[in-house]
Tab-separated table of C-alpha atoms in Angstrom:
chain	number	residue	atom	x	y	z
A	1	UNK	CA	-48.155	19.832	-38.348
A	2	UNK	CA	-51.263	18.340	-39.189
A	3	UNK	CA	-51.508	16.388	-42.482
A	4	UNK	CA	-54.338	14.986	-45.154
A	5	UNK	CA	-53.008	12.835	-48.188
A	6	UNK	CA	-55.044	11.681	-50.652
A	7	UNK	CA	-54.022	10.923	-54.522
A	8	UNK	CA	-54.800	13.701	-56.607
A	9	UNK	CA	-56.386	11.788	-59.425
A	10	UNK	CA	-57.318	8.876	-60.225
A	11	UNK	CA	-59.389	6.918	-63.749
A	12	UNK	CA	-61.268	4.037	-63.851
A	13	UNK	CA	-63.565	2.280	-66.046
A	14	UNK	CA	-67.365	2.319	-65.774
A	15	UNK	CA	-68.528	-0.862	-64.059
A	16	UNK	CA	-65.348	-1.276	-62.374
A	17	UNK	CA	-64.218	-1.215	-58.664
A	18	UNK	CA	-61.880	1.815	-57.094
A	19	UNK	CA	-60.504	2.383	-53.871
A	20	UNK	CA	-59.297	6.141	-53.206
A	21	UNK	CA	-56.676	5.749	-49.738
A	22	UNK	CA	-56.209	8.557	-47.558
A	23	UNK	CA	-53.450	9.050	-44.890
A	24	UNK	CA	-53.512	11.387	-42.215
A	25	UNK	CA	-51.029	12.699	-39.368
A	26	UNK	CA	-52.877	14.973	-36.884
A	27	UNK	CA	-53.407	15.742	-33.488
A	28	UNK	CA	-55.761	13.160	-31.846
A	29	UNK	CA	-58.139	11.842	-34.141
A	30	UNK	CA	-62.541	11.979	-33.337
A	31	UNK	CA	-63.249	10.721	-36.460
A	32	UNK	CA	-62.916	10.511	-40.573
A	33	UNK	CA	-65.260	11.457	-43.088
A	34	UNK	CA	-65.840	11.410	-46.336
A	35	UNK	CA	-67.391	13.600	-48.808
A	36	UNK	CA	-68.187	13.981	-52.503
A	37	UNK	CA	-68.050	16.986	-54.994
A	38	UNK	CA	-69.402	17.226	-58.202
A	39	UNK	CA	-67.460	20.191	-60.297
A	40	UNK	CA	-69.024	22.962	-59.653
A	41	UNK	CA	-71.353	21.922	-56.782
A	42	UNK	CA	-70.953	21.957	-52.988
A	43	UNK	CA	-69.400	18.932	-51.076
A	44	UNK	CA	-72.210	16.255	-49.886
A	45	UNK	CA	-71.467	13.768	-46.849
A	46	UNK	CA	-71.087	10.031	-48.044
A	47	UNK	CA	-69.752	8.700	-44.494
A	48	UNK	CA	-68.283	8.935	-41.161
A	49	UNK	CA	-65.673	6.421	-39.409
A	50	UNK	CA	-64.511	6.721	-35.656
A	51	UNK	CA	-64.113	2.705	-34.979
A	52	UNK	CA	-61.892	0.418	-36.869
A	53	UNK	CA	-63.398	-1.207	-39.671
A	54	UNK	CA	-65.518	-1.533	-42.777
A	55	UNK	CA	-68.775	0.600	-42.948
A	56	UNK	CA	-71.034	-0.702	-45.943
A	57	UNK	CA	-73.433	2.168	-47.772
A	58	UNK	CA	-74.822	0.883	-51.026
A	59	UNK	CA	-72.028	0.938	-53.800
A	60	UNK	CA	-69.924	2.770	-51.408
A	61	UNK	CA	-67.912	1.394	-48.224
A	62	UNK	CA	-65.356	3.158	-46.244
A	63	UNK	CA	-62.494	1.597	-44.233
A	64	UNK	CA	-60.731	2.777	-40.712
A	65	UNK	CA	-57.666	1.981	-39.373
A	66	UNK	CA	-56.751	3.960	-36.535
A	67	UNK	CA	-53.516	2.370	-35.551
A	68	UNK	CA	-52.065	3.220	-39.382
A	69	UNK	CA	-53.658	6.357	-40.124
A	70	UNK	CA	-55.470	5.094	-42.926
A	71	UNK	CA	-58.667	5.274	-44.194
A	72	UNK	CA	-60.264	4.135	-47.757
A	73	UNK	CA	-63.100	4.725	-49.924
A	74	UNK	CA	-63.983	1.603	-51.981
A	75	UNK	CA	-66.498	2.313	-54.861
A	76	UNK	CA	-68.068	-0.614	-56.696
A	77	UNK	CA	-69.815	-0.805	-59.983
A	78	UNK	CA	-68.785	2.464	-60.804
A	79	UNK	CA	-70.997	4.667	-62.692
A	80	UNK	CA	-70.641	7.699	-65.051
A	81	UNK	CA	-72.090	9.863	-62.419
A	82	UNK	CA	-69.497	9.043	-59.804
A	83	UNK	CA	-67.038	11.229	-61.744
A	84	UNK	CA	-66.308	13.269	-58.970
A	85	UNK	CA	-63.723	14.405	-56.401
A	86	UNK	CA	-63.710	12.815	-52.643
A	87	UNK	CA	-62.590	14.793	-50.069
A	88	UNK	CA	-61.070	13.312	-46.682
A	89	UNK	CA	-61.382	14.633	-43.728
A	90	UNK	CA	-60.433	13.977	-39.908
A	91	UNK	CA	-61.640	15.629	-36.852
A	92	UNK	CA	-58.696	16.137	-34.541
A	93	UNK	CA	-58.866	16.251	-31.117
A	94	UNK	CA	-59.994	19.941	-31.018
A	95	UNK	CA	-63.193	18.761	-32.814
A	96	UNK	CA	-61.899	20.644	-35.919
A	97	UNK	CA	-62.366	19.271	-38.756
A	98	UNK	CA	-58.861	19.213	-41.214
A	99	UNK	CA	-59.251	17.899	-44.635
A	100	UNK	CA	-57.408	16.622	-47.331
A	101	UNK	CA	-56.688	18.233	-50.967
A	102	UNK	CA	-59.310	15.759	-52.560
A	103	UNK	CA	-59.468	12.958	-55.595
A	104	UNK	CA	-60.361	13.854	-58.524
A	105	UNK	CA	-61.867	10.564	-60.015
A	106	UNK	CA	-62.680	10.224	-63.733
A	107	UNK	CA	-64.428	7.318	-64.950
A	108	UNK	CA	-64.051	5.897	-68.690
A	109	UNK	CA	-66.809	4.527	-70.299
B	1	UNK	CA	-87.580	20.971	-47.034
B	2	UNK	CA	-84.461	22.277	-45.168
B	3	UNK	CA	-81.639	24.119	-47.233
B	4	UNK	CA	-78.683	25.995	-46.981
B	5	UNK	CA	-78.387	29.534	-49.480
B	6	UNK	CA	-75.729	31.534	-50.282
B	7	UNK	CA	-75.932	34.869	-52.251
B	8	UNK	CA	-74.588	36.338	-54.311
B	9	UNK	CA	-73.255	32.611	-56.284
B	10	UNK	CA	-70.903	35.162	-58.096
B	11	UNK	CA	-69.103	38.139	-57.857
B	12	UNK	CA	-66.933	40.134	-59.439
B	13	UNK	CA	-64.900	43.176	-57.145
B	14	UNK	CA	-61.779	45.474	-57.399
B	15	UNK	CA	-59.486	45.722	-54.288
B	16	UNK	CA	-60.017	47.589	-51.476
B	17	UNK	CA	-63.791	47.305	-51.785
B	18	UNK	CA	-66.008	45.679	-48.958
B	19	UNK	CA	-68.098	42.137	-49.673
B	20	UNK	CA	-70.572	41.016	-47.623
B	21	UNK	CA	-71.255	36.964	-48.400
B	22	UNK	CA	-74.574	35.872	-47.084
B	23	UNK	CA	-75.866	32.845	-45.596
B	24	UNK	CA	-78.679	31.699	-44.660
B	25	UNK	CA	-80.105	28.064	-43.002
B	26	UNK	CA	-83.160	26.354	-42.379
B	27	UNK	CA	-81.786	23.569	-40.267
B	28	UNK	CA	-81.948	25.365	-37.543
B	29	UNK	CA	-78.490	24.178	-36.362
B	30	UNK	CA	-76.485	25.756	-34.254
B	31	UNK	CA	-73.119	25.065	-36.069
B	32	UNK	CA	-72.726	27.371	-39.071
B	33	UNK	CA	-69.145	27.521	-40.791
B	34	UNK	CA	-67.186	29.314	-43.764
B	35	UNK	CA	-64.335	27.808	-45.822
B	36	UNK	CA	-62.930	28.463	-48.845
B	37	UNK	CA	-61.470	26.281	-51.449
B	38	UNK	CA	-58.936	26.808	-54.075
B	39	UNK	CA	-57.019	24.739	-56.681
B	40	UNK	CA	-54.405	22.671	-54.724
B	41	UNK	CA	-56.132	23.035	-51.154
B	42	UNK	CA	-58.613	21.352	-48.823
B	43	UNK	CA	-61.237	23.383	-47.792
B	44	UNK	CA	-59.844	25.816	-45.263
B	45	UNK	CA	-61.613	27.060	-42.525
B	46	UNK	CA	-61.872	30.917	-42.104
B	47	UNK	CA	-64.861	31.273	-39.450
B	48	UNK	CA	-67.201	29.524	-37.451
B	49	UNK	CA	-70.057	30.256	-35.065
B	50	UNK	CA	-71.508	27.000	-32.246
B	51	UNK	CA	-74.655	29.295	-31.460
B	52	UNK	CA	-75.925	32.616	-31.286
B	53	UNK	CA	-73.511	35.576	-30.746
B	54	UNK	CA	-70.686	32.819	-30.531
B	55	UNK	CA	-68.014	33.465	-33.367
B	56	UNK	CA	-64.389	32.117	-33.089
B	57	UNK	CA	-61.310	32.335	-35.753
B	58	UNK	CA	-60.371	29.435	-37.768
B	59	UNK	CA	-57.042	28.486	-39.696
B	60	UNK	CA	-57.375	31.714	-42.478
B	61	UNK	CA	-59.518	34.334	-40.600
B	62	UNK	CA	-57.380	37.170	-41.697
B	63	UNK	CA	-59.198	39.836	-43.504
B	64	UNK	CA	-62.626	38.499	-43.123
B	65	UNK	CA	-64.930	38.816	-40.313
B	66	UNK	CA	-68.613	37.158	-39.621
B	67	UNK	CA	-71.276	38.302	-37.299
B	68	UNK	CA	-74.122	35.489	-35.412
B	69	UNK	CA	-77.448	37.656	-34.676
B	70	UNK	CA	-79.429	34.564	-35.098
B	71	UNK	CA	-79.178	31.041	-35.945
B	72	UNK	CA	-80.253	30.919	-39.548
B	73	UNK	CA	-77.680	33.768	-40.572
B	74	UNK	CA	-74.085	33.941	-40.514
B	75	UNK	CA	-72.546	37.009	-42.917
B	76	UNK	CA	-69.091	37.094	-44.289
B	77	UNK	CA	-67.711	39.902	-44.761
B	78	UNK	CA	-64.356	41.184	-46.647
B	79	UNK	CA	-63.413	44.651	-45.060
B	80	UNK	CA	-60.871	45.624	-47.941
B	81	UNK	CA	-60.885	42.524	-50.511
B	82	UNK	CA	-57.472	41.773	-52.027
B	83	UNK	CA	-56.736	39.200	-55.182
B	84	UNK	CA	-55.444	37.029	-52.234
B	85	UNK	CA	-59.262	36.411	-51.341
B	86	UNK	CA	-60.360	35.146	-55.011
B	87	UNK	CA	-61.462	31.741	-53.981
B	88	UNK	CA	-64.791	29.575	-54.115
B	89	UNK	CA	-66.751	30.358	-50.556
B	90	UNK	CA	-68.499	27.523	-48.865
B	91	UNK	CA	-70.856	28.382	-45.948
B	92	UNK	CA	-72.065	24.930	-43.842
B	93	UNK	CA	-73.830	23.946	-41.233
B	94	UNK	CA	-74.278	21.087	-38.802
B	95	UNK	CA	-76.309	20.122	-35.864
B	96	UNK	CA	-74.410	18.272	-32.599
B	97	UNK	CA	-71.703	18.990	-30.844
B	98	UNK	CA	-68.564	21.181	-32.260
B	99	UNK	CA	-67.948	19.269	-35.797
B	100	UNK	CA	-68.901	15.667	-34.824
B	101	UNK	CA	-72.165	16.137	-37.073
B	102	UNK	CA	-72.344	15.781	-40.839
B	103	UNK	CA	-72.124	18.974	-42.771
B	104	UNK	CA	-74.750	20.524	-44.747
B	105	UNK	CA	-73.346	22.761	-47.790
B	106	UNK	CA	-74.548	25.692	-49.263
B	107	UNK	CA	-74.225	25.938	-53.222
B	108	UNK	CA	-71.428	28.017	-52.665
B	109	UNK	CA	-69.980	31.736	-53.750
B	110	UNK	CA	-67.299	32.064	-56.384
B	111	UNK	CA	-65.886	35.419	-56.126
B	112	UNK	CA	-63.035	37.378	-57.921
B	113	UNK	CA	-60.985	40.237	-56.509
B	114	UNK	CA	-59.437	42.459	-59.699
């Protein structure tokens, strides 16, 4: 079957660097994203891996390995307002998208 | 500016009564989707439509049921809700090919079956 793992939770302390990992088994892979929810709000797009690699945004990077499985989300300088949870996702070679349970991250001040 | 609505954002229904979800984009994309989200779960997709009068089943379809007429609208509807179906409703949408593009989410719909 086709598989997302992510760590359920995870703290850290404002001003601080986190990195959320995600696994994934499934059929034929088109790409990973990854997304962020605020409680109670809808899920919005923070990036999108299909080559090996480190993709810079900002505060936020995210890291492919196809060969492994593996993908990360590294946030830096973590602020209040990234308490969130970041959901993984992986197209498979359908071009459906399958997604992980999401990390819910709270940061400390 | 572009959006993505849902209606009602909550609901409250006893079982065996019909729900209609709606949603409506002004993307104008062709990709429109529906997933639903619980405690413990990635989002799971129920329906999704690539265009007009194109719908197709995804991994939870059964009991629900969506309808394309046009882009910017793509209903979901419960024919007989059961508790099973008390859940947090996303509707998306996306531009591109299948799911290659990034999706755009709607607020979302929390509804409960008693």
């Amino acid at each position: 079957g086709q598989n997302i793992d992510q760590p359920t939770e995870m703290t850290a302390t404002e001003g601080a660097i986190v990195q959320i990992n995600c696994t994934y088994q499934t059929s034929g892979f088109n790409g990973l994203f990854w997304y962020q929810q605020h409680a109670g709000e809808a899920p919005t797009f923070l990036s999108y891996n299909v080559l090996d690699g480190l993709e810079e945004k900002g505060r936020f990077s995210s890291f492919l390995s196809r060969s492994k499985g593996y993908s990360y989300l590294l946030l830096k300088e973590l602020q209040m307002k990234d308490s969130a949870s970041y959901l993984c996702a992986v197209l498979d070679s359908n071009y459906q998208l399958i997604w992980g349970a999401g990390t819910k991250l709270i940061i400390k001040p | 500016d572009a959006e993505i609505t849902q209606s009602p954002r909550h609901k409250i229904t006893e079982t065996g009564r019909q729900v209609t979800l709606a949603c409506h984009q002004t993307w104008n994309h062709n990709n429109m989707f529906w997933y639903r989200q619980d405690l413990g779960h990635g989002l799971r997709l129920i329906h999704y439509s690539y265009g007009v009068q194109d719908t197709n089943k995804g991994e939870v379809s059964d009991g629900y049921s969506v309808s394309r007429s046009n882009t910017e609208d793509l209903p979901l509807t419960l024919e007989s809700a059961a508790s099973s179906q008390t859940s947090v409703y996303f509707c998306a949408s996306s531009e591109g090919t299948g799911d290659t593009g990034e999706l755009f989410f709607g607020e979302g719909s929390r509804l409960t079956v008693l």
